[in-house]
Amino acid sequence: MSIFRGEKISVEIFGESHSKKIGVNCTGFPKLKIDLEYLNKIMERRKPSKNAYSTSRKEPDEVNFTFGVNNGYIVDDYFSAEIENKNQRSGDYNNLYGKPRPSHADFTSFTKTGNLNFSGGGKFSGRMTAPLCIAGGIAKQYLEEKNIKIYSYVSQVGKVKGTSYLQSEITEEQILSKGENFALSNQVEMEEEIANAKINGDSVGAILECIVYNMPTGVGDGIFDGLESKIANLVYSIPAVKGIEFGSGFNLASMLGSQANDSLYYENGVVKTKTNNSGGINGGISNGMPITLRVAFRPTPSILKEQNTVDLVNKENTTIVIGGRHDSCVGIRAVPVLECAVALAILDETLK
Amino acid sequence: MSIFRGEKISVEIFGESHSKKIGVNCTGFPKLKIDLEYLNKIMERRKPSKNAYSTSRKEPDEVNFTFGVNNGYIVDDYFSAEIENKNQRSGDYNNLYGKPRPSHADFTSFTKTGNLNFSGGGKFSGRMTAPLCIAGGIAKQYLEEKNIKIYSYVSQVGKVKGTSYLQSEITEEQILSKGENFALSNQVEMEEEIANAKINGDSVGAILECIVYNMPTGVGDGIFDGLESKIANLVYSIPAVKGIEFGSGFNLASMLGSQANDSLYYENGVVKTKTNNSGGINGGISNGMPITLRVAFRPTPSILKEQNTVDLVNKENTTIVIGGRHDSCVGIRAVPVLECAVALAILDETLK
Amino acid sequence: MSIFRGEKISVEIFGESHSKKIGVNCTGFPKLKIDLEYLNKIMERRKPSKNAYSTSRKEPDEVNFTFGVNNGYIVDDYFSAEIENKNQRSGDYNNLYGKPRPSHADFTSFTKTGNLNFSGGGKFSGRMTAPLCIAGGIAKQYLEEKNIKIYSYVSQVGKVKGTSYLQSEITEEQILSKGENFALSNQVEMEEEIANAKINGDSVGAILECIVYNMPTGVGDGIFDGLESKIANLVYSIPAVKGIEFGSGFNLASMLGSQANDSLYYENGVVKTKTNNSGGINGGISNGMPITLRVAFRPTPSILKEQNTVDLVNKENTTIVIGGRHDSCVGIRAVPVLECAVALAILDETLK
Amino acid sequence: MSIFRGEKISVEIFGESHSKKIGVNCTGFPKLKIDLEYLNKIMERRKPSKNAYSTSRKEPDEVNFTFGVNNGYIVDDYFSAEIENKNQRSGDYNNLYGKPRPSHADFTSFTKTGNLNFSGGGKFSGRMTAPLCIAGGIAKQYLEEKNIKIYSYVSQVGKVKGTSYLQSEITEEQILSKGENFALSNQVEMEEEIANAKINGDSVGAILECIVYNMPTGVGDGIFDGLESKIANLVYSIPAVKGIEFGSGFNLASMLGSQANDSLYYENGVVKTKTNNSGGINGGISNGMPITLRVAFRPTPSILKEQNTVDLVNKENTTIVIGGRHDSCVGIRAVPVLECAVALAILDETLK
């Protein structure tokens, strides 16, 4: 079980990639009416689709509230939800016994548990982001009802770059206009990049951006309790994430203070900043500007090409070929997951 | 008070930039003999020096253990340490009343507390990294005695780039050979970059890298309990940090899986990886390779140039000029602080 | 949801007296094979029986492990279990709307929630001790496998007193010889006391004793972390408990130190005490002698006699007659519950 | 270090009976102006006096706020206070090396730590109630400002019984009229009882009662979060406590429900109960009546008579005579300590 114990909410994720069911227990959530259509849409976005860039496995991901929800309403300070794992084909992984897949959690989980049966990623599987999305989706709905809007999109796939907030200010309208696309621009080129990798039995990485609009001021706190700390903590819980930056992030390293500082000014009686290099956060606390962050997703480690690895049973070098069906760009399906992880962080801080 | 409540240790930092004293309470630390010379050297590295790139304020930072340490030994499951704040010149900030310094925590802390007296950063001040270094320095000493070595260095200042682990594998010997320098190469050019900014009343950002050698396997856990989550949580507690990536980080976005995957092989009976794009962590758990991470520090927000800001008392736009003495590149003094923050994260996970 | 967050284990109880199901989530338990026969026997003992002294409601209390248990084995660091509430007859309580039953939680829960629908006790119901027994029963089984044996029995019902450890040392054999009885002596008289109360539409209180044999030394800690604090904390979670004393408890008040002190001596190389007025605990830590404690249970507050109360809707005095079927001596069914509550406290301390 | 981690406040007690200083760290307390006269009076009441029934050691117990208090005001969410231990005469205990004092924590702490140097009780010493009184005294002051009044008094010493709330309702005026006395009646006889024990080198136990007036309704919660659980948890942190009961406590065992139930009625529009057998708490939640509780204190285990014990070094039976100066009835000085422990429990629940 993986537990996020926030200041006000707790989120407990149970199950593994191939257990009969996976799910989430939540405490401290506001007693709202869950918009099931809204939640299912998030679950749907996380699901593999028929596109070139996603796995063809079926994961219906029907959310079953087993406690604390009545007629759609959260009626208890605790609720629990499950998803059945209908497609537990661990047979796909038989040839991997004792042979850890490179850059997966196979070898590292073995060093903790001694388990040599590497099937589907266990609790490290991307599958576990489904229960994360149940909790995070409800958090996101609540925030949206408070007018705090969280959007994510893909700004880079492999070598193909799309629109990024680093180049220009992005409005909510602009994001909404993307419709079902995952990117604000260059969606076709990105899909080609993924298709090319797939054809070669390979995979490709991505950068996702996330913007939180209408963020109230004064959320978060200093040092160990900063908003960046909490968001980073939750975002790094998404498998395949290898980097997170806020505002202008790593670009700030090559800037002068006079360029990087966000000048304050009054607009209709409200304090705003002219630029937003700080990504809406100063000293760990929100300043009222949109919170902006960028997240690096590594390429899916499961590729069809032959790879060098070790045989932990016979203690010798070997090679493996990973079968099964896998996303060629795990970052795509992570778009709603990132929104949900950020929503959980902001919900917990907002309720304080 | 800012509290880091880990699985095994807790670290409580008290005080503010201009309170009479600042300090730290720690529980759960191993009962080692504190190497005061070692600790003082860390405190010394964090202190402003006479170099061009640092503030000329005096901060003697003598560590005074007020409880739980006897003849240098930690004798209790709790210890407390303080530093006197001998130089509380809040007079430097009189002209800032109600006028928040751009990209400081002034405006955001005001939105939380209503306090308009912006003097020295309060608990958001870089000054608060001194007690962090007391706790982290002791953690680092303990890990070093277990042969886990943590090193940090500057790999970029403004436009000047020095040696980075992204280009090549860096050995412990190579790092040690830098001596008192903060960078592995191009130290002079970096100092010039800082001096140029300072001459213009400006400041400049930096990228720091951190490498942990001889990391044991199996440290960390999945989802919310991953090593990246915990390290990121603590590193974002250092003021001015705006980005953190592990291994090849953001570069992974443009890589193929076949390039990014770290092949496993046996070397003298030990499992290693040929590359280390994962930065020593898979699935939130250490794989035995060096842990590598890169951290972006924004330019010091305190610059001598006139800046646009607001007057919160009269609710109008205004300008300010910040006096006082400030680091022109806050990243330089952060080198030991980063080591200490990482040490706390690894100590807590290692003791589990 | 009610959460016990121990040092090593956590126990979360969900549901209410009349919700569709009630249950428990547990983390940190040892990965043992659950002895279902053993557990069901505990659940059976807690259930109302056909005796004069218990309610005639049917509560089958079949334990359904919904997660983390496979073929009877705890396979995860988390498990969840449920009981269906087949007999949710809240109709029994229709006439109580707005009229709190004296000495129930009706009025006090109303002051917290404003809820005037007093049906069956909600989360304050004795019904909620069923999930407590699931968690505690498994804890008790684990401790028993470590040879730590926990027994409880009734030593007083109303005016009828039975054998008490206060008068004499009680051996494990003596307790086992009671068989299905709840008391070590005077069972018949106690049953009559209960039957008499029942005939009069009344109820009666009880004192339960609990003895832990083969307790290892060194379990517990000082001040806030004492074994008495932890046991008391959990025992007061059982509805109707109004007193708890350890060893000679309140009798110690009238004793001299020379009488109360438990002399230490060696027996076959093991340190023991001649008397056990301390109840096996000194300074919050177990001393190796049996842990002994006595617990006062108030009479069941639900009685059939007319009672004075208030009408919270019309804000006037009124009377009520409580229908339904209720235990006439709630202490009897609490025997296994007390064992389970103590088991949870000792398990958590033993795992430290 | 002993840590009470409440819902809203935390209290950390550091030091030992013979360490240079002892003290307390507190978080989450209201930012009140500390009434030092009020606090010192509590500390004074806890101190040994020149009476027959107390130790003649000097313990000046001057409270020194080392952080977070400015001009008497709590100015931070954290404050720390210390007391110097001026009289660390561990020489008094030299002859006890390896020979645990009966019914002290000597043997049990040895089983945890292996320490054979039994000097003054270490962190199990009654001395540690001084820092408890600093935190609890401030809690009590805060509650008093909210009109919640907490009083304790001695109702029994050895065989001598004084006025108890079990016999009659006690008013606040009645308690106040006792002045400097520790009992509401029979003070002289109680003092004689103590003096007699002292003359014989012996000690005697006591029962203390505690009443909380003007308790608001709705404080506390069900099962693991009940007010009785929390109060018991803190009261058992006071050394020498061996029993705690609420309201009519153990007497409830021999009562009928019709006698024990507290009828509700309206008095001037406020719901009250005619009797208060429940001690002001139903279902773990306050009902607005005075909270009443009784606490059993064992006789001081340190007596001057020769006692049987073991020699842990030579593993043989032996005898000891304890020197030094000790309270002959530890319950007397515990009167303010009990008030302070209860205050901490109620403060934490009240702030929720």
JSON list of C-alpha atoms in Angstrom, two decimals, chain C residues 230-345:
[
{"chain": "C", "resi": 230, "resn": "LYS", "atom": "CA", "xyz": [-1.60, 2.92, 24.92]},
{"chain": "C", "resi": 231, "resn": "ILE", "atom": "CA", "xyz": [-3.75, 0.17, 26.40]},
{"chain": "C", "resi": 232, "resn": "ALA", "atom": "CA", "xyz": [-6.05, 2.70, 28.07]},
{"chain": "C", "resi": 233, "resn": "ASN", "atom": "CA", "xyz": [-6.35, 4.62, 24.82]},
{"chain": "C", "resi": 234, "resn": "LEU", "atom": "CA", "xyz": [-7.58, 1.52, 23.00]},
{"chain": "C", "resi": 235, "resn": "VAL", "atom": "CA", "xyz": [-9.71, 0.12, 25.81]},
{"chain": "C", "resi": 236, "resn": "TYR", "atom": "CA", "xyz": [-11.59, 3.42, 26.15]},
{"chain": "C", "resi": 237, "resn": "SER", "atom": "CA", "xyz": [-12.46, 2.97, 22.47]},
{"chain": "C", "resi": 238, "resn": "ILE", "atom": "CA", "xyz": [-14.85, 0.21, 23.51]},
{"chain": "C", "resi": 239, "resn": "PRO", "atom": "CA", "xyz": [-18.28, 1.75, 24.08]},
{"chain": "C", "resi": 240, "resn": "ALA", "atom": "CA", "xyz": [-19.55, 1.62, 27.71]},
{"chain": "C", "resi": 241, "resn": "VAL", "atom": "CA", "xyz": [-16.08, 1.52, 29.30]},
{"chain": "C", "resi": 242, "resn": "LYS", "atom": "CA", "xyz": [-15.89, 4.01, 32.17]},
{"chain": "C", "resi": 243, "resn": "GLY", "atom": "CA", "xyz": [-12.84, 2.91, 34.13]},
{"chain": "C", "resi": 244, "resn": "ILE", "atom": "CA", "xyz": [-9.52, 1.14, 33.73]},
{"chain": "C", "resi": 245, "resn": "GLU", "atom": "CA", "xyz": [-6.96, 0.23, 36.36]},
{"chain": "C", "resi": 246, "resn": "PHE", "atom": "CA", "xyz": [-3.73, -1.76, 36.20]},
{"chain": "C", "resi": 247, "resn": "GLY", "atom": "CA", "xyz": [-2.54, -4.24, 38.80]},
{"chain": "C", "resi": 248, "resn": "SER", "atom": "CA", "xyz": [-4.02, -3.27, 42.16]},
{"chain": "C", "resi": 249, "resn": "GLY", "atom": "CA", "xyz": [-5.23, 0.00, 40.67]},
{"chain": "C", "resi": 250, "resn": "PHE", "atom": "CA", "xyz": [-7.45, 2.05, 42.94]},
{"chain": "C", "resi": 251, "resn": "ASN", "atom": "CA", "xyz": [-6.63, -0.26, 45.87]},
{"chain": "C", "resi": 252, "resn": "LEU", "atom": "CA", "xyz": [-3.09, 1.12, 45.77]},
{"chain": "C", "resi": 253, "resn": "ALA", "atom": "CA", "xyz": [-4.42, 4.40, 47.11]},
{"chain": "C", "resi": 254, "resn": "SER", "atom": "CA", "xyz": [-5.00, 2.90, 50.54]},
{"chain": "C", "resi": 255, "resn": "MET", "atom": "CA", "xyz": [-1.80, 0.87, 50.66]},
{"chain": "C", "resi": 256, "resn": "LEU", "atom": "CA", "xyz": [1.59, 1.70, 52.09]},
{"chain": "C", "resi": 257, "resn": "GLY", "atom": "CA", "xyz": [4.63, 1.69, 49.85]},
{"chain": "C", "resi": 258, "resn": "SER", "atom": "CA", "xyz": [6.01, -1.28, 51.77]},
{"chain": "C", "resi": 259, "resn": "GLN", "atom": "CA", "xyz": [2.83, -3.21, 50.91]},
{"chain": "C", "resi": 260, "resn": "ALA", "atom": "CA", "xyz": [2.51, -2.00, 47.35]},
{"chain": "C", "resi": 261, "resn": "ASN", "atom": "CA", "xyz": [6.09, -2.42, 46.20]},
{"chain": "C", "resi": 262, "resn": "ASP", "atom": "CA", "xyz": [6.71, -5.61, 44.25]},
{"chain": "C", "resi": 263, "resn": "SER", "atom": "CA", "xyz": [9.95, -7.14, 45.53]},
{"chain": "C", "resi": 264, "resn": "LEU", "atom": "CA", "xyz": [12.24, -8.46, 42.86]},
{"chain": "C", "resi": 265, "resn": "TYR", "atom": "CA", "xyz": [13.90, -11.89, 43.05]},
{"chain": "C", "resi": 266, "resn": "TYR", "atom": "CA", "xyz": [15.52, -14.47, 40.82]},
{"chain": "C", "resi": 267, "resn": "GLU", "atom": "CA", "xyz": [13.64, -17.61, 39.85]},
{"chain": "C", "resi": 268, "resn": "ASN", "atom": "CA", "xyz": [15.66, -19.99, 37.71]},
{"chain": "C", "resi": 269, "resn": "GLY", "atom": "CA", "xyz": [17.79, -17.10, 36.53]},
{"chain": "C", "resi": 270, "resn": "VAL", "atom": "CA", "xyz": [14.80, -14.97, 35.58]},
{"chain": "C", "resi": 271, "resn": "VAL", "atom": "CA", "xyz": [13.90, -11.78, 37.45]},
{"chain": "C", "resi": 272, "resn": "LYS", "atom": "CA", "xyz": [10.37, -11.89, 38.83]},
{"chain": "C", "resi": 273, "resn": "THR", "atom": "CA", "xyz": [8.38, -9.99, 41.42]},
{"chain": "C", "resi": 274, "resn": "LYS", "atom": "CA", "xyz": [6.83, -11.64, 44.48]},
{"chain": "C", "resi": 275, "resn": "THR", "atom": "CA", "xyz": [3.61, -9.67, 44.17]},
{"chain": "C", "resi": 276, "resn": "ASN", "atom": "CA", "xyz": [2.20, -8.02, 41.08]},
{"chain": "C", "resi": 277, "resn": "ASN", "atom": "CA", "xyz": [0.56, -4.88, 42.35]},
{"chain": "C", "resi": 278, "resn": "SER", "atom": "CA", "xyz": [2.11, -3.06, 39.40]},
{"chain": "C", "resi": 279, "resn": "GLY", "atom": "CA", "xyz": [0.17, -5.19, 36.93]},
{"chain": "C", "resi": 280, "resn": "GLY", "atom": "CA", "xyz": [3.33, -6.07, 35.06]},
{"chain": "C", "resi": 281, "resn": "ILE", "atom": "CA", "xyz": [4.20, -2.50, 34.12]},
{"chain": "C", "resi": 282, "resn": "ASN", "atom": "CA", "xyz": [6.68, -0.07, 35.70]},
{"chain": "C", "resi": 283, "resn": "GLY", "atom": "CA", "xyz": [7.49, 3.28, 34.18]},
{"chain": "C", "resi": 284, "resn": "GLY", "atom": "CA", "xyz": [5.27, 2.44, 31.21]},
{"chain": "C", "resi": 285, "resn": "ILE", "atom": "CA", "xyz": [7.39, -0.63, 30.36]},
{"chain": "C", "resi": 286, "resn": "SER", "atom": "CA", "xyz": [6.56, -4.32, 30.84]},
{"chain": "C", "resi": 287, "resn": "ASN", "atom": "CA", "xyz": [8.55, -6.06, 33.58]},
{"chain": "C", "resi": 288, "resn": "GLY", "atom": "CA", "xyz": [7.92, -9.64, 32.47]},
{"chain": "C", "resi": 289, "resn": "MET", "atom": "CA", "xyz": [5.17, -10.40, 34.98]},
{"chain": "C", "resi": 290, "resn": "PRO", "atom": "CA", "xyz": [1.62, -10.90, 33.68]},
{"chain": "C", "resi": 291, "resn": "ILE", "atom": "CA", "xyz": [-0.02, -7.65, 32.65]},
{"chain": "C", "resi": 292, "resn": "THR", "atom": "CA", "xyz": [-3.22, -7.34, 34.62]},
{"chain": "C", "resi": 293, "resn": "LEU", "atom": "CA", "xyz": [-5.98, -4.83, 34.21]},
{"chain": "C", "resi": 294, "resn": "ARG", "atom": "CA", "xyz": [-9.58, -4.30, 35.26]},
{"chain": "C", "resi": 295, "resn": "VAL", "atom": "CA", "xyz": [-12.17, -2.49, 33.22]},
{"chain": "C", "resi": 296, "resn": "ALA", "atom": "CA", "xyz": [-15.52, -1.08, 34.35]},
{"chain": "C", "resi": 297, "resn": "PHE", "atom": "CA", "xyz": [-18.45, -1.36, 31.93]},
{"chain": "C", "resi": 298, "resn": "ARG", "atom": "CA", "xyz": [-21.50, 0.73, 32.61]},
{"chain": "C", "resi": 299, "resn": "PRO", "atom": "CA", "xyz": [-24.96, -0.88, 32.34]},
{"chain": "C", "resi": 300, "resn": "THR", "atom": "CA", "xyz": [-26.36, -0.90, 28.79]},
{"chain": "C", "resi": 301, "resn": "PRO", "atom": "CA", "xyz": [-27.97, 2.53, 28.44]},
{"chain": "C", "resi": 302, "resn": "SER", "atom": "CA", "xyz": [-30.81, 1.08, 26.33]},
{"chain": "C", "resi": 303, "resn": "ILE", "atom": "CA", "xyz": [-33.45, -0.03, 28.84]},
{"chain": "C", "resi": 304, "resn": "LEU", "atom": "CA", "xyz": [-37.14, -0.71, 28.32]},
{"chain": "C", "resi": 305, "resn": "LYS", "atom": "CA", "xyz": [-38.30, 1.49, 31.20]},
{"chain": "C", "resi": 306, "resn": "GLU", "atom": "CA", "xyz": [-39.73, 4.87, 30.49]},
{"chain": "C", "resi": 307, "resn": "GLN", "atom": "CA", "xyz": [-37.05, 7.54, 30.84]},
{"chain": "C", "resi": 308, "resn": "ASN", "atom": "CA", "xyz": [-36.98, 11.31, 31.09]},
{"chain": "C", "resi": 309, "resn": "THR", "atom": "CA", "xyz": [-35.28, 13.12, 28.25]},
{"chain": "C", "resi": 310, "resn": "VAL", "atom": "CA", "xyz": [-35.66, 16.16, 26.03]},
{"chain": "C", "resi": 311, "resn": "ASP", "atom": "CA", "xyz": [-37.33, 16.79, 22.72]},
{"chain": "C", "resi": 312, "resn": "LEU", "atom": "CA", "xyz": [-34.70, 18.72, 20.77]},
{"chain": "C", "resi": 313, "resn": "VAL", "atom": "CA", "xyz": [-37.17, 19.70, 18.05]},
{"chain": "C", "resi": 314, "resn": "ASN", "atom": "CA", "xyz": [-39.78, 21.28, 20.31]},
{"chain": "C", "resi": 315, "resn": "LYS", "atom": "CA", "xyz": [-37.22, 22.20, 22.95]},
{"chain": "C", "resi": 316, "resn": "GLU", "atom": "CA", "xyz": [-39.17, 20.71, 25.81]},
{"chain": "C", "resi": 317, "resn": "ASN", "atom": "CA", "xyz": [-38.89, 17.94, 28.33]},
{"chain": "C", "resi": 318, "resn": "THR", "atom": "CA", "xyz": [-40.42, 14.62, 27.38]},
{"chain": "C", "resi": 319, "resn": "THR", "atom": "CA", "xyz": [-40.22, 10.89, 28.04]},
{"chain": "C", "resi": 320, "resn": "ILE", "atom": "CA", "xyz": [-39.25, 7.98, 25.85]},
{"chain": "C", "resi": 321, "resn": "VAL", "atom": "CA", "xyz": [-39.57, 4.23, 25.86]},
{"chain": "C", "resi": 322, "resn": "ILE", "atom": "CA", "xyz": [-36.82, 2.50, 23.89]},
{"chain": "C", "resi": 323, "resn": "GLY", "atom": "CA", "xyz": [-37.98, -0.51, 21.91]},
{"chain": "C", "resi": 324, "resn": "GLY", "atom": "CA", "xyz": [-35.81, -2.99, 20.06]},
{"chain": "C", "resi": 325, "resn": "ARG", "atom": "CA", "xyz": [-33.71, -5.76, 21.53]},
{"chain": "C", "resi": 326, "resn": "HIS", "atom": "CA", "xyz": [-30.66, -4.96, 23.59]},
{"chain": "C", "resi": 327, "resn": "ASP", "atom": "CA", "xyz": [-28.07, -6.68, 25.68]},
{"chain": "C", "resi": 328, "resn": "SER", "atom": "CA", "xyz": [-28.98, -6.42, 29.35]},
{"chain": "C", "resi": 329, "resn": "CYS", "atom": "CA", "xyz": [-25.30, -6.53, 30.28]},
{"chain": "C", "resi": 330, "resn": "VAL", "atom": "CA", "xyz": [-23.07, -5.19, 27.56]},
{"chain": "C", "resi": 331, "resn": "GLY", "atom": "CA", "xyz": [-20.00, -6.29, 29.49]},
{"chain": "C", "resi": 332, "resn": "ILE", "atom": "CA", "xyz": [-20.55, -9.98, 28.69]},
{"chain": "C", "resi": 333, "resn": "ARG", "atom": "CA", "xyz": [-20.12, -9.71, 24.96]},
{"chain": "C", "resi": 334, "resn": "ALA", "atom": "CA", "xyz": [-17.24, -7.32, 25.56]},
{"chain": "C", "resi": 335, "resn": "VAL", "atom": "CA", "xyz": [-15.00, -10.13, 26.87]},
{"chain": "C", "resi": 336, "resn": "PRO", "atom": "CA", "xyz": [-13.43, -10.93, 23.48]},
{"chain": "C", "resi": 337, "resn": "VAL", "atom": "CA", "xyz": [-13.52, -7.25, 22.51]},
{"chain": "C", "resi": 338, "resn": "LEU", "atom": "CA", "xyz": [-11.36, -6.36, 25.50]},
{"chain": "C", "resi": 339, "resn": "GLU", "atom": "CA", "xyz": [-8.88, -9.08, 24.57]},
{"chain": "C", "resi": 340, "resn": "CYS", "atom": "CA", "xyz": [-8.77, -7.71, 21.03]},
{"chain": "C", "resi": 341, "resn": "ALA", "atom": "CA", "xyz": [-8.25, -4.09, 22.10]},
{"chain": "C", "resi": 342, "resn": "VAL", "atom": "CA", "xyz": [-5.40, -5.11, 24.39]},
{"chain": "C", "resi": 343, "resn": "ALA", "atom": "CA", "xyz": [-3.93, -7.28, 21.64]},
{"chain": "C", "resi": 344, "resn": "LEU", "atom": "CA", "xyz": [-3.78, -4.31, 19.27]},
{"chain": "C", "resi": 345, "resn": "ALA", "atom": "CA", "xyz": [-1.95, -2.19, 21.86]}
]
